[in-house]
Short mmCIF file of C-alpha atoms (C1' of nucleotides) in Angstrom, two decimals:
data_model
loop_
_atom_site.label_atom_id
_atom_site.label_comp_id
_atom_site.label_asym_id
_atom_site.label_seq_id
_atom_site.Cartn_x
_atom_site.Cartn_y
_atom_site.Cartn_z
CA MET A 1150 -28.23 87.29 -3.59
CA THR A 1151 -30.26 84.97 -4.72
CA LEU A 1152 -33.97 84.48 -5.14
CA ASP A 1153 -36.33 82.35 -2.72
CA ARG A 1154 -37.82 81.24 -5.47
CA ARG A 1155 -40.93 80.53 -4.39
CA SER A 1156 -42.28 79.56 -7.65
CA GLY A 1157 -41.36 80.61 -11.33
CA CYS A 1158 -44.17 82.21 -11.80
CA PRO A 1159 -43.16 86.17 -13.43
CA ILE A 1160 -45.14 88.10 -11.13
CA ASN A 1161 -44.21 86.21 -7.99
CA LEU A 1162 -40.40 86.51 -9.16
CA SER A 1163 -41.01 90.11 -9.83
CA LEU A 1164 -42.30 90.98 -6.18
CA GLU A 1165 -39.20 88.67 -4.84
CA VAL A 1166 -37.17 91.39 -6.48
CA PHE A 1167 -38.93 94.76 -5.37
CA GLY A 1168 -42.42 93.25 -3.36
CA ASP A 1169 -41.18 95.36 -0.08
CA ARG A 1170 -41.71 98.49 1.04
CA TRP A 1171 -38.27 100.05 0.24
CA SER A 1172 -36.51 99.02 -2.89
CA LEU A 1173 -38.80 100.29 -5.42
CA ILE A 1174 -38.73 103.83 -3.48
CA ILE A 1175 -34.99 103.77 -3.74
CA LEU A 1176 -35.48 102.86 -7.43
CA ARG A 1177 -37.93 105.79 -7.81
CA ASP A 1178 -35.57 108.31 -6.24
CA MET A 1179 -33.11 107.14 -8.78
CA ILE A 1180 -34.89 107.34 -11.45
CA PHE A 1181 -37.27 110.36 -11.23
CA GLY A 1182 -35.30 112.40 -8.61
CA GLY A 1183 -31.70 111.60 -10.03
CA ARG A 1184 -29.91 110.44 -6.65
CA ARG A 1185 -26.53 108.72 -7.09
CA HIS A 1186 -25.24 108.84 -3.68
CA PHE A 1187 -25.83 107.06 -0.42
CA ARG A 1188 -26.41 110.19 1.50
CA GLU A 1189 -28.81 111.57 -1.00
CA LEU A 1190 -31.14 108.77 -1.14
CA LEU A 1191 -31.05 108.94 2.92
CA ASN A 1192 -31.76 111.95 3.25
CA GLY A 1193 -33.65 112.71 0.08
CA SER A 1194 -36.60 110.39 0.00
CA MET A 1195 -39.55 111.94 1.96
CA GLU A 1196 -40.36 108.90 3.14
CA GLY A 1197 -37.73 108.57 5.48
CA ILE A 1198 -35.70 105.19 5.19
CA ALA A 1199 -33.06 104.27 7.63
CA SER A 1200 -29.51 104.11 6.87
CA ASN A 1201 -29.18 100.22 8.05
CA ILE A 1202 -32.24 99.44 5.65
CA LEU A 1203 -31.09 101.41 2.70
CA ALA A 1204 -27.48 99.71 3.09
CA ASP A 1205 -29.31 96.44 2.93
CA ARG A 1206 -31.36 97.19 0.01
CA LEU A 1207 -28.41 98.69 -2.10
CA LYS A 1208 -26.74 95.76 -1.46
CA ARG A 1209 -29.51 93.91 -2.66
CA LEU A 1210 -30.02 95.39 -5.46
CA MET A 1211 -26.51 95.46 -6.58
CA GLU A 1212 -26.47 91.23 -6.10
CA LEU A 1213 -29.85 91.13 -8.17
CA GLY A 1214 -28.18 93.09 -10.84
CA MET A 1215 -30.48 96.35 -10.91
CA LEU A 1216 -27.64 98.41 -9.79
CA THR A 1217 -23.82 98.76 -9.88
CA LYS A 1218 -21.58 100.85 -7.71
CA ALA A 1219 -18.47 102.47 -8.54
CA ASP A 1220 -16.20 105.01 -7.05
CA ASP A 1221 -16.91 108.80 -7.42
CA PRO A 1222 -13.88 110.02 -8.86
CA SER A 1223 -14.15 113.53 -6.89
CA HIS A 1224 -14.42 112.33 -3.96
CA LYS A 1225 -12.57 109.23 -2.35
CA GLN A 1226 -15.53 108.69 0.17
CA LYS A 1227 -18.23 108.66 -2.39
CA ALA A 1228 -19.97 105.87 -3.97
CA ILE A 1229 -21.85 106.58 -6.89
CA TYR A 1230 -24.84 104.26 -7.70
CA SER A 1231 -26.00 103.59 -11.09
CA LEU A 1232 -28.97 102.08 -12.49
CA THR A 1233 -28.81 98.89 -15.02
CA GLU A 1234 -30.91 98.22 -18.09
CA MET A 1235 -32.70 95.83 -15.58
CA ALA A 1236 -33.89 98.94 -13.65
CA ILE A 1237 -34.28 101.26 -16.30
CA THR A 1238 -36.87 99.02 -18.14
CA LEU A 1239 -38.88 99.68 -14.95
CA VAL A 1240 -39.86 103.09 -15.93
CA PRO A 1241 -43.25 101.70 -17.44
CA ILE A 1242 -44.28 99.91 -14.48
CA LEU A 1243 -43.70 102.78 -12.49
CA ALA A 1244 -45.18 105.21 -14.98
CA HIS A 1245 -48.35 102.87 -14.78
CA LEU A 1246 -48.33 102.35 -10.72
CA GLY A 1247 -48.16 105.86 -10.64
CA ALA A 1248 -51.28 106.34 -12.62
CA TRP A 1249 -53.14 103.69 -10.95
CA GLY A 1250 -52.26 105.29 -7.35
CA ARG A 1251 -53.24 108.47 -8.63
CA VAL A 1252 -56.55 107.50 -9.60
CA TRP A 1253 -57.38 105.43 -6.73
CA LEU A 1254 -55.33 106.17 -3.57
CA PRO A 1255 -55.36 110.09 -1.62
CA THR A 1256 -52.27 111.03 -3.43
CA SER A 1257 -51.25 115.06 -2.72
CA GLU A 1258 -51.38 117.16 -5.87
CA GLU A 1259 -48.06 118.17 -6.03
CA LEU A 1260 -46.20 114.74 -6.01
CA SER A 1261 -48.84 113.10 -8.20
CA ILE A 1262 -48.52 115.94 -11.03
CA ARG A 1263 -45.46 113.93 -12.19
CA ALA A 1264 -47.44 110.86 -12.50
CA GLU A 1265 -49.81 112.86 -14.45
CA LEU A 1266 -47.57 113.98 -17.09
CA LEU A 1267 -45.86 110.77 -17.25
CA GLU A 1268 -49.18 109.29 -17.94
CA LYS A 1269 -50.41 112.04 -20.36
CA GLY A 1270 -47.07 111.33 -22.31
CA GLY A 1271 -47.61 107.60 -22.60
CA PRO A 1272 -44.77 105.29 -24.06
CA PRO A 1273 -43.22 107.83 -26.33
CA MET A 1274 -42.26 110.00 -22.98
CA TRP A 1275 -41.33 106.73 -20.97
CA GLU A 1276 -38.86 105.80 -24.09
CA LYS A 1277 -37.15 109.12 -24.22
CA PHE A 1278 -37.05 109.22 -20.57
CA MET A 1279 -35.55 105.35 -20.52
CA ALA A 1280 -32.98 106.95 -23.39
CA GLU A 1281 -31.63 109.91 -21.01
CA LEU A 1282 -31.37 107.37 -18.14
CA ARG A 1283 -29.09 104.85 -20.10
CA HIS A 1284 -27.30 107.88 -21.15
CA GLU A 1285 -26.85 109.31 -17.31
CA HIS A 1286 -26.17 105.95 -15.93
CA LEU A 1287 -24.88 103.17 -18.92
CA GLY A 1288 -23.11 105.90 -21.29
CA THR A 1289 -25.07 105.15 -24.16
CA PRO A 1290 -24.98 107.72 -26.79
CA LEU A 1291 -28.26 110.13 -26.82
CA ASP A 1292 -29.35 110.11 -30.50
CA THR A 1293 -32.84 111.49 -29.29
CA ALA A 1294 -34.13 114.83 -30.58
CA PRO A 1295 -32.51 117.63 -28.06
CA GLY A 1296 -35.45 119.26 -26.23
CA PRO A 1297 -35.59 119.95 -22.45
CA SER A 1298 -34.94 116.59 -20.52
CA VAL A 1299 -38.10 114.32 -19.49
CA ARG A 1300 -36.70 114.62 -16.05
CA ALA A 1301 -36.58 118.68 -16.72
CA THR A 1302 -40.00 119.00 -17.50
CA LEU A 1303 -40.94 116.47 -14.40
CA ARG A 1304 -39.28 118.87 -12.35
CA ALA A 1305 -40.75 122.09 -13.81
CA ALA A 1306 -44.41 120.56 -13.77
CA TYR A 1307 -43.91 119.86 -9.66
CA GLU A 1308 -42.34 123.11 -9.73
CA ALA A 1309 -45.41 125.00 -10.88
CA VAL A 1310 -47.85 123.39 -8.70
CA VAL A 1311 -45.76 124.25 -5.70
CA ALA A 1312 -45.53 127.77 -6.81
CA GLU A 1313 -49.48 127.64 -7.70
CA LYS A 1314 -50.40 126.51 -4.08
CA ALA A 1315 -48.26 128.94 -2.19
CA LEU A 1316 -49.89 131.70 -4.31
CA ASN A 1317 -53.19 130.58 -3.59
CA ALA A 1318 -52.37 130.27 0.17
CA SER A 1319 -50.48 133.74 0.49
CA PRO A 1320 -52.19 136.25 2.31
CA ALA A 1321 -52.52 138.29 -0.65
CA GLY A 1322 -54.98 136.00 -2.31
CA MET T 756 -57.52 99.91 7.40
CA THR T 757 -55.89 103.44 7.02
CA LEU T 758 -52.77 103.58 5.08
CA ASP T 759 -49.53 104.81 6.87
CA ARG T 760 -49.50 107.43 4.35
CA ARG T 761 -45.54 107.90 4.32
CA SER T 762 -45.88 110.36 1.74
CA GLY T 763 -48.52 111.47 -0.67
CA CYS T 764 -46.18 109.84 -3.81
CA PRO T 765 -48.99 107.67 -5.77
CA ILE T 766 -45.96 105.13 -6.06
CA ASN T 767 -45.46 105.17 -2.59
CA LEU T 768 -49.24 104.94 -1.80
CA SER T 769 -49.41 101.98 -4.54
CA LEU T 770 -46.57 100.34 -2.10
CA GLU T 771 -48.40 100.85 1.13
CA VAL T 772 -51.27 98.78 -0.73
CA PHE T 773 -49.86 96.08 -2.35
CA GLY T 774 -45.87 96.38 -1.33
CA ASP T 775 -45.67 93.11 0.47
CA ARG T 776 -44.92 89.43 -0.35
CA TRP T 777 -48.59 88.37 -0.38
CA SER T 778 -51.25 90.81 -1.30
CA LEU T 779 -50.35 91.00 -5.20
CA ILE T 780 -49.94 87.17 -5.40
CA ILE T 781 -53.49 86.66 -3.90
CA LEU T 782 -54.84 89.28 -6.40
CA ARG T 783 -53.12 87.22 -9.21
CA ASP T 784 -54.66 84.22 -8.24
CA MET T 785 -58.29 85.62 -7.94
CA ILE T 786 -57.53 87.69 -11.60
CA PHE T 787 -55.80 84.74 -13.26
CA GLY T 788 -56.62 81.85 -11.40
CA GLY T 789 -60.43 82.65 -10.84
CA ARG T 790 -60.52 81.71 -6.98
CA ARG T 791 -62.89 83.06 -5.36
CA HIS T 792 -63.02 80.87 -1.90
CA PHE T 793 -60.92 80.90 1.07
CA ARG T 794 -59.57 77.55 0.80
CA GLU T 795 -59.23 77.98 -3.04
CA LEU T 796 -56.64 80.46 -2.40
CA LEU T 797 -54.87 78.95 0.39
CA ASN T 798 -54.37 75.80 -1.18
CA GLY T 799 -54.29 77.07 -4.78
CA SER T 800 -51.50 79.16 -5.03
CA MET T 801 -47.93 77.51 -5.93
CA GLU T 802 -46.44 79.91 -3.30
CA GLY T 803 -47.86 78.39 -0.17
CA ILE T 804 -49.40 81.37 2.02
CA ALA T 805 -50.08 80.34 5.57
CA SER T 806 -53.43 80.42 6.65
CA ASN T 807 -53.20 83.63 9.10
CA ILE T 808 -51.57 85.77 6.79
CA LEU T 809 -54.23 85.17 3.83
CA ALA T 810 -56.78 85.71 6.64
CA ASP T 811 -55.12 88.99 7.53
CA ARG T 812 -54.57 90.23 3.84
CA LEU T 813 -58.22 89.39 2.85
CA LYS T 814 -59.55 91.38 5.88
CA ARG T 815 -56.68 94.21 4.67
CA LEU T 816 -57.57 94.43 0.96
CA MET T 817 -61.24 94.62 1.85
CA GLU T 818 -60.67 97.43 4.19
CA LEU T 819 -58.66 99.22 1.28
CA GLY T 820 -61.37 98.38 -0.95
CA MET T 821 -59.86 96.23 -3.26
CA LEU T 822 -61.91 93.21 -2.44
CA THR T 823 -65.79 92.63 -1.03
CA LYS T 824 -66.85 89.41 0.34
CA ALA T 825 -70.51 87.98 0.41
CA ASP T 826 -72.13 84.92 1.66
CA ASP T 827 -72.23 81.73 -0.80
CA PRO T 828 -75.65 80.86 -1.43
CA SER T 829 -74.86 77.43 -2.20
CA HIS T 830 -72.98 76.81 1.16
CA LYS T 831 -73.87 78.76 4.64
CA GLN T 832 -69.78 78.36 5.93
CA LYS T 833 -68.63 79.66 2.54
CA ALA T 834 -67.69 83.13 1.83
CA ILE T 835 -67.03 84.33 -1.53
CA TYR T 836 -64.50 87.19 -2.32
CA SER T 837 -65.12 89.40 -5.41
CA LEU T 838 -62.46 92.01 -6.95
CA THR T 839 -63.60 95.85 -6.98
CA GLU T 840 -63.02 97.97 -10.23
CA MET T 841 -59.95 99.40 -7.81
CA ALA T 842 -58.48 95.81 -8.27
CA ILE T 843 -59.42 95.31 -11.65
CA THR T 844 -57.76 98.25 -13.05
CA LEU T 845 -54.41 96.36 -11.71
CA VAL T 846 -54.68 94.20 -14.62
CA PRO T 847 -52.33 96.60 -16.92
CA ILE T 848 -49.87 96.60 -14.06
CA LEU T 849 -49.89 92.80 -13.58
CA ALA T 850 -49.36 92.27 -17.60
CA HIS T 851 -46.53 94.61 -17.22
CA LEU T 852 -45.01 93.09 -14.21
CA GLY T 853 -45.03 90.03 -15.72
CA ALA T 854 -43.36 91.18 -19.14
CA TRP T 855 -40.66 92.34 -17.16
CA GLY T 856 -39.79 89.41 -15.15
CA ARG T 857 -40.20 87.36 -17.95
CA VAL T 858 -37.28 88.95 -19.50
CA TRP T 859 -35.21 89.57 -16.49
CA LEU T 860 -35.87 86.76 -13.83
CA PRO T 861 -35.72 82.99 -14.18
CA THR T 862 -39.09 82.40 -14.93
CA SER T 863 -40.63 78.64 -15.68
CA GLU T 864 -41.85 78.10 -19.38
CA GLU T 865 -44.91 77.09 -18.34
CA LEU T 866 -45.44 80.08 -15.99
CA SER T 867 -44.61 82.30 -18.29
CA ILE T 868 -46.26 81.42 -21.04
CA ARG T 869 -49.47 83.67 -19.88
CA ALA T 870 -47.30 86.48 -19.45
CA GLU T 871 -45.99 86.10 -22.94
CA LEU T 872 -49.79 85.97 -24.20
CA LEU T 873 -50.99 88.61 -22.10
CA GLU T 874 -48.14 90.79 -23.45
CA LYS T 875 -48.68 90.11 -27.29
CA GLY T 876 -52.25 90.62 -26.84
CA GLY T 877 -51.26 94.14 -25.47
CA PRO T 878 -53.90 96.63 -24.09
CA PRO T 879 -57.06 95.58 -26.27
CA MET T 880 -56.49 91.95 -24.58
CA TRP T 881 -56.07 93.56 -21.17
CA GLU T 882 -59.69 95.40 -21.67
CA LYS T 883 -61.36 92.29 -22.82
CA PHE T 884 -59.79 90.50 -19.74
CA MET T 885 -61.19 93.43 -17.39
CA ALA T 886 -64.51 93.49 -19.08
CA GLU T 887 -64.86 89.66 -18.14
CA LEU T 888 -63.67 90.26 -14.28
CA ARG T 889 -66.46 93.30 -14.28
CA HIS T 890 -68.87 90.65 -15.53
CA GLU T 891 -67.60 87.95 -13.01
CA HIS T 892 -67.24 89.91 -10.20
CA LEU T 893 -69.35 93.30 -10.64
CA GLY T 894 -72.44 91.76 -12.54
CA THR T 895 -71.74 94.17 -15.11
CA PRO T 896 -73.26 93.22 -18.71
CA LEU T 897 -70.78 91.40 -21.20
CA ASP T 898 -71.17 93.28 -24.28
CA THR T 899 -67.97 92.61 -26.10
CA ALA T 900 -67.47 90.26 -28.81
CA PRO T 901 -68.28 86.58 -27.67
CA GLY T 902 -65.24 84.40 -28.62
CA PRO T 903 -63.15 82.49 -25.85
CA SER T 904 -62.64 84.60 -22.60
CA VAL T 905 -59.06 85.51 -22.32
CA ARG T 906 -58.96 83.49 -19.01
CA ALA T 907 -59.87 80.34 -21.32
CA THR T 908 -57.20 81.40 -23.56
CA LEU T 909 -54.21 81.47 -20.92
CA ARG T 910 -55.43 78.39 -19.52
CA ALA T 911 -55.14 76.40 -22.86
CA ALA T 912 -51.95 77.90 -23.53
CA TYR T 913 -51.08 76.73 -20.13
CA GLU T 914 -52.24 73.46 -20.79
CA ALA T 915 -50.40 73.41 -24.34
CA VAL T 916 -47.21 74.16 -23.02
CA VAL T 917 -47.15 71.65 -20.06
CA ALA T 918 -48.50 68.86 -22.71
CA GLU T 919 -45.36 69.67 -25.25
CA LYS T 920 -42.87 69.35 -22.05
CA ALA T 921 -44.42 65.97 -20.83
CA LEU T 922 -44.35 64.67 -24.65
CA ASN T 923 -40.66 65.62 -25.10
CA ALA T 924 -39.73 64.25 -21.77
CA SER T 925 -41.26 60.75 -22.28
CA PRO T 926 -39.32 58.11 -22.98
CA ALA T 927 -40.85 57.61 -26.29
CA GLY T 928 -39.56 60.84 -27.33
"C1'" DT O 545 -2.20 122.18 11.72
"C1'" DG O 546 -6.92 121.78 13.93
"C1'" DC O 547 -11.45 120.77 13.63
"C1'" DA O 548 -16.18 120.49 12.69
"C1'" DA O 549 -18.87 118.76 8.86
"C1'" DC O 550 -19.51 115.12 5.80
"C1'" DC O 551 -18.77 109.96 4.02
"C1'" DG O 552 -20.82 105.37 3.50
"C1'" DA O 553 -21.90 102.33 6.30
"C1'" DT O 554 -22.34 99.18 11.12
"C1'" DT O 555 -24.12 97.95 15.64
"C1'" DG O 556 -27.55 96.98 19.47
"C1'" DC O 557 -31.92 96.61 20.81
"C1'" DA O 558 -36.96 97.14 20.69
"C1'" DA O 559 -40.76 96.47 18.05
"C1'" DA O 560 -43.42 94.29 14.38
"C1'" DA O 561 -44.18 91.13 10.97
"C1'" DT O 562 -44.12 86.47 9.07
"C1'" DG O 563 -44.39 81.31 9.27
"C1'" DC O 564 -45.60 77.10 11.14
"C1'" DA O 565 -48.58 73.65 13.11
"C1'" DA O 566 -52.32 73.05 15.26
"C1'" DG O 567 -57.11 73.57 16.58
"C1'" DC O 568 -61.84 75.73 16.59
"C1'" DA O 569 -67.20 75.71 16.13
"C1'" DG O 570 -70.56 75.30 12.94
"C1'" DA O 571 -72.38 73.12 8.02
"C1'" DG O 572 -72.83 69.24 5.01
"C1'" DG O 573 -72.88 64.67 2.85
"C1'" DA O 574 -72.95 59.67 3.66
"C1'" DT C 1431 -73.53 59.04 13.19
"C1'" DC C 1432 -69.26 60.01 11.84
"C1'" DC C 1433 -65.95 62.09 8.87
"C1'" DT C 1434 -64.96 66.02 6.06
"C1'" DC C 1435 -65.05 70.55 4.85
"C1'" DT C 1436 -65.92 75.61 5.88
"C1'" DG C 1437 -63.36 80.19 7.05
"C1'" DC C 1438 -60.76 81.57 10.24
"C1'" DT C 1439 -57.79 81.48 15.21
"C1'" DT C 1440 -54.27 80.76 18.51
"C1'" DG C 1441 -49.75 80.19 20.42
"C1'" DC C 1442 -44.80 80.57 19.63
"C1'" DA C 1443 -40.70 80.85 17.07
"C1'" DT C 1444 -38.06 83.12 13.90
"C1'" DT C 1445 -37.24 86.74 10.67
"C1'" DT C 1446 -37.76 91.49 9.30
"C1'" DT C 1447 -37.89 96.40 10.21
"C1'" DG C 1448 -37.14 100.67 12.95
"C1'" DC C 1449 -34.28 103.78 15.59
"C1'" DA C 1450 -30.39 105.90 17.64
"C1'" DA C 1451 -26.02 105.76 18.08
"C1'" DT C 1452 -21.69 105.25 16.51
"C1'" DC C 1453 -17.62 103.84 13.50
"C1'" DG C 1454 -13.41 105.09 10.75
"C1'" DG C 1455 -11.74 107.60 7.49
"C1'" DT C 1456 -12.06 112.19 4.05
"C1'" DT C 1457 -13.01 116.63 2.89
"C1'" DG C 1458 -12.93 121.81 3.29
"C1'" DC C 1459 -11.83 125.32 5.81
"C1'" DA C 1460 -9.68 128.87 9.15
#
DNA sequence: TGCAACCGATTGCAAAATGCAAGCAGAGGA
DNA sequence: TCCTCTGCTTGCATTTTGCAATCGGTTGCA
């Protein structure tokens, strides 16, 4: 996959990589949702991507160097997708994007709690998260302090909000 | 203009606002290039946007609250577009996007010097720039230290690189 | 052994978005 | 007067997207 290269502007080229409706959604689900398989990405994303679009974007992201694909040893038909360093370094951009959307757009509380946490954690939290992703996807040794993983922290916060909402909505008050 | 609202995820909603090929390019030209008129945006952007697409995106960005439009007092046919606070707060995202593109994509040296400067300047420089934009587009009083404007600094850096390249390419060496 | 569920895609087709060139009416300048 | 410039629209071809069905193969289970 070669970029159109409408211009050499960094912002323009970045948009040529993930300036469409789906590429960044896929990366979001891999980064924050831990999805690694085609079917997980297909059924797991709330936005409901079509299978042909997903296949096309995965191919494109691989050709651009954002993803790699490998056989899953546990299942001959399964492919496992991994993030490259190029994709992992999108974490700060996704954090900023989430923070901006949380301020200006009608986000749902459950889904924006993670953006809020990521914003509060700031660059140190992003770095820890990126180290975790490098460990999972690139096999890099994990030399940070143990503690709960950032992904687990985000998921716990999400579930807490969902539980609280369910409680408030329950007949028993 | 109402969002599709495929989901309430902040990242998804942000993409619904400017996750296309042109919206962010237009905002980039207004923010960094100082373009305020339709014709400036049409002819000024290196990427060559079509006039119907430009008209559509300006309308859409206005409906989403990113831009406002007003009559230009100097010319009855001219319209002047202004950034809203919502758009001005994209500056950190654009800075990150430029930094990422500079690292991972085949950017041209002239066009990436500004991203480099913005990256080196960091959040303080972004804040100064945003204050300048608020002054130009929203009429907010400018209370920062005077000095050269960030836009002037970025432009000067760009022209210095262009001049240097011309010198190196000249027959006289 | 049979069979349903699941695997990563692919196909065909309709709908929407985009790109391109030309043109519009009105305003300004000479 | 005539030419240029203003923001923006129109018609049409091309490309991209969305949707549903399907493919050949694998797996787990009865």
